Backbone as a ProteinNet text record, in pm:
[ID]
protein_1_A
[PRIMARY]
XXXXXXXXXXXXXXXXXXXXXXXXXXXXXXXXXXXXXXXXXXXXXXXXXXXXXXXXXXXXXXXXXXXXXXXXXXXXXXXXXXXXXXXXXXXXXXXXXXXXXXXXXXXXXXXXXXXXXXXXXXXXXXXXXXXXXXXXXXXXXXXXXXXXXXXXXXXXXXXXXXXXXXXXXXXXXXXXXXXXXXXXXXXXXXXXXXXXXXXXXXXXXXXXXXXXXXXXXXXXXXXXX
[TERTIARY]
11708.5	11724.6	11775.1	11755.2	11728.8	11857.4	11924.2	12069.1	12036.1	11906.9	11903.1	11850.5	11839.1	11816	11964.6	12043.9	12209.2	12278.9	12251.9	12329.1	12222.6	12129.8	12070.2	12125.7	12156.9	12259.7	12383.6	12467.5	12569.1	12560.5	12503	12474	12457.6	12335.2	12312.9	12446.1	12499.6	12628.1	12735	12761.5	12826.3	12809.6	12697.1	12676.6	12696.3	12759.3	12721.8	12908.6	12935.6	13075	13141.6	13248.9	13350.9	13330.8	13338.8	13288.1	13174.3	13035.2	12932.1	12881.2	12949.3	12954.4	13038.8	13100.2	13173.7	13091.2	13035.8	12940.9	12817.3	12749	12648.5	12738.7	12812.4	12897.8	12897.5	12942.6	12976.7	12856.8	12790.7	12638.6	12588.2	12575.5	12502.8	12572	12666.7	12738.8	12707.7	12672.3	12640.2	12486.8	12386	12231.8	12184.8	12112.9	12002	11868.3	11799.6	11654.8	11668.2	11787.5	11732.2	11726.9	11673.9	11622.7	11537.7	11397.1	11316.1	11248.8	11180.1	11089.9	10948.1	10870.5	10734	10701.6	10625.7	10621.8	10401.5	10375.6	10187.2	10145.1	10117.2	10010.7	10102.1	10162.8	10257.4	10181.8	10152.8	10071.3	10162.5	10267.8	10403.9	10531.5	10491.9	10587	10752.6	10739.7	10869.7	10998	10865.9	10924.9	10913.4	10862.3	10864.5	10946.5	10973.9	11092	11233	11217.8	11357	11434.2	11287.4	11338.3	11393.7	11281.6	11390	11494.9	11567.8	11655.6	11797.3	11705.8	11822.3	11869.1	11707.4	11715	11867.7	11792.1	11923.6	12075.6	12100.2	12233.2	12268.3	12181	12218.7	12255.8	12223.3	12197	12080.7	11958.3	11817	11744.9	11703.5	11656.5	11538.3	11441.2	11248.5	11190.1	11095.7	11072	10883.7	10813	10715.5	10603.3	10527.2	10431	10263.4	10223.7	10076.4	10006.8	9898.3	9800.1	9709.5	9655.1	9515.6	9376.1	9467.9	9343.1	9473.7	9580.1	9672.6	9759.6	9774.2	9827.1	10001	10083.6	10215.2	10244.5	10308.1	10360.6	10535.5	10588.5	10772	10774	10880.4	10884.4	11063.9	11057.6	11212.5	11294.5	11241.7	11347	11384.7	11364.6	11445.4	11481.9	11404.1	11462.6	11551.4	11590.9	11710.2	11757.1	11655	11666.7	11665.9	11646.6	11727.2	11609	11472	11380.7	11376.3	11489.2	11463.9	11594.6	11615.3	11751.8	11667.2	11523.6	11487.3	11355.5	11323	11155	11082.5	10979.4	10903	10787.9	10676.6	10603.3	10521.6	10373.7	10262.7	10131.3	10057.6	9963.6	9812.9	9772.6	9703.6	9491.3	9524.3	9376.2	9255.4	9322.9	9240.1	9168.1	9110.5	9038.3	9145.8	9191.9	9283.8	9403.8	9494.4	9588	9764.8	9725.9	9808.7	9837.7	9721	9726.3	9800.2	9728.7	9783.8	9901.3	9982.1	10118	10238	10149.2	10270.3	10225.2	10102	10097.6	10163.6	10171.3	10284.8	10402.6	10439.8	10606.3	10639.8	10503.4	10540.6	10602.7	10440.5	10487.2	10633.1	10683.7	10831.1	10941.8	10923.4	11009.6	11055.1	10980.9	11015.9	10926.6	11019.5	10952.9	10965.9	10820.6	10771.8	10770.5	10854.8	10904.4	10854.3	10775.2	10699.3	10822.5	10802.7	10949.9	10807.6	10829.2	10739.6	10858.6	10785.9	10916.6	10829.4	10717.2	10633.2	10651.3	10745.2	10733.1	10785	10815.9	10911.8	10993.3	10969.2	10972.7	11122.7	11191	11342	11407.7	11520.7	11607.2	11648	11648.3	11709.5	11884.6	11951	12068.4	12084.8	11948.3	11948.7	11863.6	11817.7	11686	11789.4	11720	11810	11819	11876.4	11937.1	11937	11895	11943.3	11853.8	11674.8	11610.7	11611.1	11536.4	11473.8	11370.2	11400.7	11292.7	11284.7	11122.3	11097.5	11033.4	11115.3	11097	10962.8	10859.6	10750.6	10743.6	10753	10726.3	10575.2	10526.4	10433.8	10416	10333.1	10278.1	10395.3	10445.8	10464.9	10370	10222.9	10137	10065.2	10004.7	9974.4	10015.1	10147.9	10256.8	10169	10177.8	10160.3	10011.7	9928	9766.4	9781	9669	9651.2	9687.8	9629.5	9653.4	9812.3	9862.6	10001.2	10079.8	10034.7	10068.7	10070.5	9941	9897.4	9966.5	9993.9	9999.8	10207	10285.8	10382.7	10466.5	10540.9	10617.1	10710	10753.7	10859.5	10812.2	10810.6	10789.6	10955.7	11038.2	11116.4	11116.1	11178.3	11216.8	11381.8	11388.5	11513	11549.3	11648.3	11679.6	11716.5	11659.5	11644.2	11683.8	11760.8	11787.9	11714.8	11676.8	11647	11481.2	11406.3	11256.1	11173.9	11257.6	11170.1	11162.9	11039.1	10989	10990.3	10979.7	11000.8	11065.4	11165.4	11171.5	11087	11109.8	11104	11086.9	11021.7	11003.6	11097.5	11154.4	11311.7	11375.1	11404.8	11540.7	11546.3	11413.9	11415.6	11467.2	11418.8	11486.9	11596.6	11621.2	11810.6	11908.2	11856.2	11908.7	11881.6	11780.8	11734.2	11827.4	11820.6	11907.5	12022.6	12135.2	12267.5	12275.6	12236.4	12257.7	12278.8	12150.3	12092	12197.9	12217	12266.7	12422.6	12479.7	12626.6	12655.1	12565.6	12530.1	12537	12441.9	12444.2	12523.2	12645	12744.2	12849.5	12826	12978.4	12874.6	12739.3	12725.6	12774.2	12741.5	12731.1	12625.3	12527.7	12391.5	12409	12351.3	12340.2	12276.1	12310.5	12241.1	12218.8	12308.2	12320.2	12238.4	12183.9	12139.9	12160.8	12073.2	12093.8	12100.6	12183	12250.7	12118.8	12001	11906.4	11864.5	11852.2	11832.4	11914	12000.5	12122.3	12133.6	12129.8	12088.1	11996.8	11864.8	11757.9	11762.3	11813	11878.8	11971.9	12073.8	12155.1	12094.7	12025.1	11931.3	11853.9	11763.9	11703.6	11817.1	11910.7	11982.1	12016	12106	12165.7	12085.1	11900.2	11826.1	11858.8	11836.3	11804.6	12003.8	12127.3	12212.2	12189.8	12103.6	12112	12050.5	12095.5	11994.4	11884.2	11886	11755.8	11763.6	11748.8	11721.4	11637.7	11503.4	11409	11464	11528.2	11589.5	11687	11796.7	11890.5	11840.9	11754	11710.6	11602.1	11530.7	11494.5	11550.2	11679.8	11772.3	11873	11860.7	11921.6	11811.7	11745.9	11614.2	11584.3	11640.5	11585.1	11690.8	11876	11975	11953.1	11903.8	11887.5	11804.9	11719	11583.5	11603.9
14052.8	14104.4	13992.2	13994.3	13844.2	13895.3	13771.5	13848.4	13921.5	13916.4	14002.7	14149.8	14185.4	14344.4	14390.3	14266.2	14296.8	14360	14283.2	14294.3	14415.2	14483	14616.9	14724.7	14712.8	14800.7	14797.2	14703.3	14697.8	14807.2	14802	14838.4	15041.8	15023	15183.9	15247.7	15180.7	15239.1	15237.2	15197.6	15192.5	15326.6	15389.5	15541	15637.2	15623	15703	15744.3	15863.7	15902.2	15814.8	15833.6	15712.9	15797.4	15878.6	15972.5	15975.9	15985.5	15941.3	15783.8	15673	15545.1	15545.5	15605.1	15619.9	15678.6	15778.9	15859.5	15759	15639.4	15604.4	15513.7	15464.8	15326.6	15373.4	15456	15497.8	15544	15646.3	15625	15528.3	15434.9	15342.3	15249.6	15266.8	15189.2	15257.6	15412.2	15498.5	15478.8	15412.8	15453.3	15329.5	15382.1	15273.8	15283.8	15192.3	15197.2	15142.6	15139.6	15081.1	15244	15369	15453	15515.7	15532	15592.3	15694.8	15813.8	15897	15908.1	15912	15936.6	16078.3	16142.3	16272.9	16259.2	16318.9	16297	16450.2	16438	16614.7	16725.1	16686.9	16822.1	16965.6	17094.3	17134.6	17260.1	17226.7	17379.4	17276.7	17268.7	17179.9	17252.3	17380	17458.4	17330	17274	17236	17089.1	17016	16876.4	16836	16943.9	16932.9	16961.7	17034.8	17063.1	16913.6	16836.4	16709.4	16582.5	16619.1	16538.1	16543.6	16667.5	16720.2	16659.9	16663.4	16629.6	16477.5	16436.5	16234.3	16219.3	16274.3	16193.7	16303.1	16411.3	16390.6	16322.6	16217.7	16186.6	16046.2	15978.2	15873.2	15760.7	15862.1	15792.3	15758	15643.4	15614.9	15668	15625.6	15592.1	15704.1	15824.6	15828	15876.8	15821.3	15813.7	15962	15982.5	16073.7	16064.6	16074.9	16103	16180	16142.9	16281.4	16246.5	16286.2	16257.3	16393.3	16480.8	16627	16716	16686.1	16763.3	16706.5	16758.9	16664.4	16726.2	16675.1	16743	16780.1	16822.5	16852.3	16936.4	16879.7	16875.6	17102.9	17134.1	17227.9	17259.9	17247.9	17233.4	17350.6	17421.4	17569.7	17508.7	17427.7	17391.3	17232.3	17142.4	17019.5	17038	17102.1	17081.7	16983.7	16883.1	16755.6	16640.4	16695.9	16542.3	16454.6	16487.6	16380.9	16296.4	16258.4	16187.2	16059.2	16073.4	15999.4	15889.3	15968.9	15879.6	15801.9	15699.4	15605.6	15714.9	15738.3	15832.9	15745.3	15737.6	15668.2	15741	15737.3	15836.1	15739.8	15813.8	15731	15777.4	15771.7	15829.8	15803	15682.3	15595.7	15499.8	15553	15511.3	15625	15609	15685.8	15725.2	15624.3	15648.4	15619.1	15719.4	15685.7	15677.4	15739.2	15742	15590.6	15532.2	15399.1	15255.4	15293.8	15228.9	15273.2	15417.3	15329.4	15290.1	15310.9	15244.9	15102.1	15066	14955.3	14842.7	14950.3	14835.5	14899.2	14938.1	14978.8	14902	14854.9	14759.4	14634.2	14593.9	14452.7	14465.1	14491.4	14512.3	14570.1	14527.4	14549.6	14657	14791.4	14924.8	14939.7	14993.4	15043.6	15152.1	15242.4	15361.7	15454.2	15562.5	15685.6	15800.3	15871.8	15946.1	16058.9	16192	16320.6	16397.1	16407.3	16565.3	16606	16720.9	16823.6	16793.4	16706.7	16718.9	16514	16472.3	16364.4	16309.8	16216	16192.1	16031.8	15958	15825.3	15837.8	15868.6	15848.4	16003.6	16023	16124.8	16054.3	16172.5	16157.1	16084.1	16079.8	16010.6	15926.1	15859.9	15720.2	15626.3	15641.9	15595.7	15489	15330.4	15196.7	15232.5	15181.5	15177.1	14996.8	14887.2	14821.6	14733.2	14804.3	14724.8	14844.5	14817	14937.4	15030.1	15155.9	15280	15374.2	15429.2	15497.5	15647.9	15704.3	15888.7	15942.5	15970.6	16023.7	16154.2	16271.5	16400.7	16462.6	16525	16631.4	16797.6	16785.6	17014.5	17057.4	17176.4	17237.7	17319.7	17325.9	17383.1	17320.4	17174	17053.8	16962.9	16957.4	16799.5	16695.1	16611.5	16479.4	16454.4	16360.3	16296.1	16262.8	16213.6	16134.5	15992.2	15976.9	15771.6	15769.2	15891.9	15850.8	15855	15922.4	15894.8	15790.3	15749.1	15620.2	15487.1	15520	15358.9	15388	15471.7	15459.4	15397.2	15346.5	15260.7	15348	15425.2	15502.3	15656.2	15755.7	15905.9	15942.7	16040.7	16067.8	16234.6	16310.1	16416.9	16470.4	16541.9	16652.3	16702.2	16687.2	16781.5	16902.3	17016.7	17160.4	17200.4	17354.2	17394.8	17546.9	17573.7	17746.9	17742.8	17848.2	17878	17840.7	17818.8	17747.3	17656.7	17610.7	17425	17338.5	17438.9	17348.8	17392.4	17310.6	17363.1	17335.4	17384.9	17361.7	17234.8	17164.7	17036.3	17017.4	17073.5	17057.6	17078.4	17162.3	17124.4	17046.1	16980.9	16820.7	16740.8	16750.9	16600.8	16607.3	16776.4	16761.7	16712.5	16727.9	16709.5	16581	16495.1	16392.3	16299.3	16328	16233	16248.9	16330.8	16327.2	16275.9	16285.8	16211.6	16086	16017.1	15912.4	15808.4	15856.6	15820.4	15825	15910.4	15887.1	15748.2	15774.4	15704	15597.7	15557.4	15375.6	15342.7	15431.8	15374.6	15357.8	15362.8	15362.1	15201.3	15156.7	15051.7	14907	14785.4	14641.8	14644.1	14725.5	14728.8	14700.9	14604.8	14554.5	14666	14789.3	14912.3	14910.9	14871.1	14881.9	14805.3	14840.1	14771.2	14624.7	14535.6	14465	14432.3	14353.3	14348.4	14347	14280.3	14333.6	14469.2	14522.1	14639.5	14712	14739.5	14796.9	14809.3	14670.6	14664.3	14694.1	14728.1	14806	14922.4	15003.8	15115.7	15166	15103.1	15103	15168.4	15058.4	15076.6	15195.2	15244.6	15345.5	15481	15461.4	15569.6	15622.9	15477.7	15470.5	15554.2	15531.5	15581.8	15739	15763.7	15915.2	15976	15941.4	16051.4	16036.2	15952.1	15939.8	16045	16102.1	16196	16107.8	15965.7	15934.5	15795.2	15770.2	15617.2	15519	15615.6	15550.8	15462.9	15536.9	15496.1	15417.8	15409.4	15290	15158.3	15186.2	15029.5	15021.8	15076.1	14990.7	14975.7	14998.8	15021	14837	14850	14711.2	14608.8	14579.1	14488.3	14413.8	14566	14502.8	14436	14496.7	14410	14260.9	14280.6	14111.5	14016.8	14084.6	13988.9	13923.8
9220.6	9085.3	8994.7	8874.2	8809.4	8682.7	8645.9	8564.4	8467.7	8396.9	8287.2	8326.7	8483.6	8540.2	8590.7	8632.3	8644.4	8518.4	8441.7	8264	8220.4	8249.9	8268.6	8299.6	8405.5	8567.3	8498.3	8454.6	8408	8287.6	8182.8	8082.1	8092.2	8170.3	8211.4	8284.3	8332.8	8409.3	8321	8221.7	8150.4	8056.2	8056.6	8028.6	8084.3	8256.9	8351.3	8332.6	8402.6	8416.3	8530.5	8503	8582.4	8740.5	8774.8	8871.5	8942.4	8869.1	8909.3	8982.1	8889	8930	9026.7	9127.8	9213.7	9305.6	9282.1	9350.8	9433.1	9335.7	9340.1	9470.7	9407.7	9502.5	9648.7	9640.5	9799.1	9852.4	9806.9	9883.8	9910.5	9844.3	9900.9	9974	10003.4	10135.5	10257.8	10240.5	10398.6	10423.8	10314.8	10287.1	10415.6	10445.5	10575	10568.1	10648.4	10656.7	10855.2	10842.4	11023.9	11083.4	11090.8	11058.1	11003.8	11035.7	10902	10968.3	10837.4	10928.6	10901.7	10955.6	10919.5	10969.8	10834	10881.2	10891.8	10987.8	11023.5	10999.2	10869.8	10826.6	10836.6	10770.7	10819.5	10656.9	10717.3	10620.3	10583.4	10617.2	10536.1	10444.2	10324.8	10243.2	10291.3	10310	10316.5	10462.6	10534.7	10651.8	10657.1	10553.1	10514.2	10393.2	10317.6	10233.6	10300.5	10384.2	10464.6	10541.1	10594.6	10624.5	10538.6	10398	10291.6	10282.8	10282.6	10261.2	10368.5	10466.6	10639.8	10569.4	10565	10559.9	10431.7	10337.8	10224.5	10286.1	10319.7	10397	10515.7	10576.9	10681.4	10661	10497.7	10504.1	10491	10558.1	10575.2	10445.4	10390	10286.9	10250	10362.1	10341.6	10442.8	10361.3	10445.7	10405.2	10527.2	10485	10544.6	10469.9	10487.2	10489	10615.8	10667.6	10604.9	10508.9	10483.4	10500.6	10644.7	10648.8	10628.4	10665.1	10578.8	10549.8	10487.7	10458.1	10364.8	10219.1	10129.3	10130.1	10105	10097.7	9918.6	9927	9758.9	9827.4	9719.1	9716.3	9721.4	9825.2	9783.9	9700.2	9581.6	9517.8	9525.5	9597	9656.3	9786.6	9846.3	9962.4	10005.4	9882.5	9875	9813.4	9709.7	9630.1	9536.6	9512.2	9434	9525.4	9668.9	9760.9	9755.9	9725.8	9688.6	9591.5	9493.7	9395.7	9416	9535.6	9592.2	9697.7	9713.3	9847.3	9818.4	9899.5	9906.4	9968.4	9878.9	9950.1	9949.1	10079.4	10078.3	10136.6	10065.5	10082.5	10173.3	10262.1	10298.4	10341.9	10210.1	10235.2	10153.5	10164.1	10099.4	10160.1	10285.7	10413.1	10476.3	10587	10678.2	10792.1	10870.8	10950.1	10878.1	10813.3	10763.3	10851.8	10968.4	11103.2	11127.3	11137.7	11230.5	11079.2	10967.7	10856.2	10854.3	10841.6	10830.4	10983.3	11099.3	11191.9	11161.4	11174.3	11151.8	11070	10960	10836.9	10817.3	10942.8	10996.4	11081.8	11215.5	11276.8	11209.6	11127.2	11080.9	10999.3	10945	10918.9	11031.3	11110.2	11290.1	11364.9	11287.9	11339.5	11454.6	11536.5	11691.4	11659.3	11662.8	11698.6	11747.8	11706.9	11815.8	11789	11910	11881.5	11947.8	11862.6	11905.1	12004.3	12125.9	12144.9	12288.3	12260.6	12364.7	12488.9	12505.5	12602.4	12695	12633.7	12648.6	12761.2	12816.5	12955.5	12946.1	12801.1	12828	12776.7	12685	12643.3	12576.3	12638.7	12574.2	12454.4	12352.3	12233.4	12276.4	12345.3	12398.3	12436.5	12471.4	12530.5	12460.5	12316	12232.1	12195.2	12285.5	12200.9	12040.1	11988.4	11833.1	11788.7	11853.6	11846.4	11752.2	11777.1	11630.5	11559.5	11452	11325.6	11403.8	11398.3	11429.7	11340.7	11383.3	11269.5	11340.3	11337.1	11438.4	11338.9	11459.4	11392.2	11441.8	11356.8	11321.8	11323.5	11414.9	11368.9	11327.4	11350.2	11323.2	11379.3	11393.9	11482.9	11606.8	11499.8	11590.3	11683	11673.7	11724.5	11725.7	11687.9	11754.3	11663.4	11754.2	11687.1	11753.2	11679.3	11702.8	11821.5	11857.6	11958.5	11943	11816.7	11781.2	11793.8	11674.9	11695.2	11839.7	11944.2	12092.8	12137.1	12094.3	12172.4	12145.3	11994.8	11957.6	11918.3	11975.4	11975.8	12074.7	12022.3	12138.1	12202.8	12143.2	12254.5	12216.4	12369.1	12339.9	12383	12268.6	12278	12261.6	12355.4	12417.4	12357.7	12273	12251	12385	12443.8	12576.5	12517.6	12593.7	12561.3	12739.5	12731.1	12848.7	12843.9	12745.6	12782	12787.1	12791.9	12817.7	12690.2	12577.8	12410.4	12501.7	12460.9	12490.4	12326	12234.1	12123	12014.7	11931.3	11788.9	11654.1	11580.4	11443.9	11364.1	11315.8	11300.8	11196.5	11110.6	11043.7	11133.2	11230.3	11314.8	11333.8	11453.7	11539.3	11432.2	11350.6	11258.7	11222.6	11170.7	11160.5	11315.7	11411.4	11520.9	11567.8	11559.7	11575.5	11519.6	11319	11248.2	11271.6	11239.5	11301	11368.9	11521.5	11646.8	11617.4	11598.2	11590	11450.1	11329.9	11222.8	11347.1	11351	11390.4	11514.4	11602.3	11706.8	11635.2	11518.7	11514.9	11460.4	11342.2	11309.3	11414	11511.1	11611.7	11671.3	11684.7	11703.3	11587.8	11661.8	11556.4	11501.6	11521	11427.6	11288.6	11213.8	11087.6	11010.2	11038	11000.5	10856.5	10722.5	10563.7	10548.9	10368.8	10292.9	10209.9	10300.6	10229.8	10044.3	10017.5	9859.9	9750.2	9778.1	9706.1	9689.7	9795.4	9868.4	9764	9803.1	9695.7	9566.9	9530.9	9344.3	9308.7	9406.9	9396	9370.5	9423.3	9409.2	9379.7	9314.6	9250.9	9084.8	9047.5	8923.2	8925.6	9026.8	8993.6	9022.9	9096.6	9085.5	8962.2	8901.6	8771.1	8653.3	8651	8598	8581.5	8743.9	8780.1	8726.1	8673.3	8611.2	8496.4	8400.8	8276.5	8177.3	8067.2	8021.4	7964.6	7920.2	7839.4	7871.9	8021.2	8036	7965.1	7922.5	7877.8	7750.3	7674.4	7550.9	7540.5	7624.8	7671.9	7702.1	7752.4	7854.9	7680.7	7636.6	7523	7442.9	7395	7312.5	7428.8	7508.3	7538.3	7525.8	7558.7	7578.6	7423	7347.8	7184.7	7163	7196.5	7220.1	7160.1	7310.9	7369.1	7308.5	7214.2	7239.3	7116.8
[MASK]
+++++++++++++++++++++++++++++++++++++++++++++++++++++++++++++++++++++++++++++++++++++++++++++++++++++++++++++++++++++++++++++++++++++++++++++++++++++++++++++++++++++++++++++++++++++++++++++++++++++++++++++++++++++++++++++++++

């Protein structure tokens, strides 16, 4: 961020309540990406908004969404606003849009975790924490693709004791993230945002309490100029 988007940030916050700028501060000291989720077709917004919802109380920044014959749309009776706190990243301008985004999850160092209740390779209790992962979510009615099977690096298993073999694809993730989020803060994992990272979001937060950002930031710019 370049000093005249600092002396920006400065500026917009300087509109914000002494409370709120407090608010923003401390979130983003708990916010991560060494965590992310990818959700693959999920076709009940009621149950892909519920996971927005988990991610920004848990901490989780980014989380990305598969549409390959299933488009999502926000459901705001059960996100509650928590989508305008988070990277939402859509994928969906390809043919195989599964394989495009692990692929450019890999190349940015996330190992691949596929959730099925059918899996045998790692308990949710024992899933290293030690690079960046990104928990991939399917249907409830058909789980996850095949590609996404295939081309995941780790199949991870919820331990369950009674005759359900599966939950709810908002539970798994509420149960998934907690775990997982509490778990890596008790590690040395470089888990936070880095300081770009931050002032990145810092700014668009700053945006999102303002009643008329639009008008501030041109109301500084002319300031300046």
């Amino acid at each position: 961020m370049e000093n005249k988007e600092l002396e920006l940030l400065e500026y917009l916050l300087s509109f914000a309540t002494q409370n709120k700028q407090e608010l923003i501060g401390s979130r983003l000291l708990e916010r991560t990406r060494h965590i992310t989720v990818i959700l693959e077709d999920i076709y009940q917004p009621q149950n892909a908004s519920a996971v927005l919802r988990t991610a920004d109380c848990f901490g989780v920044q980014d989380v990305h969404v598969i549409e390959n014959t299933n488009e999502y749309a926000i459901n705001p009776r059960v996100v509650h606003g928590a989508a305008k706190w988070l990277s939402l990243h859509k994928y969906n301008e390809v043919h195989d849009n599964t394989t495009d985004c692990i692929q450019k999850l890999k190349k940015k160092g996330y190992s691949i975790v596929a959730t099925s209740p059918h899996a045998t390779s790692v308990s949710l209790h024992d899933l290293p924490l030690d690079k960046p992962i990104a928990l991939m979510f399917g249907t409830e009615k058909l789980g996850l693709s095949s590609t996404a099977m295939e081309q995941a690096d780790e199949l991870m298993y919820i331990p369950m004791h009674g005759f359900t073999e599966s939950l709810n694809i908002s539970v798994s993730a509420a149960i998934c993230l907690q775990h997982l989020t509490h778990r890596l803060r008790q590690t040395e994992a470089d888990w936070h945002l880095s300081d770009k990272e931050s002032r990145e979001l810092k700014l668009e937060w700053a945006r999102l309490v303002l009643k008329d950002p639009q008008g501030l930031e041109k109301r500084f710019w002319q300031e300046i100029s």
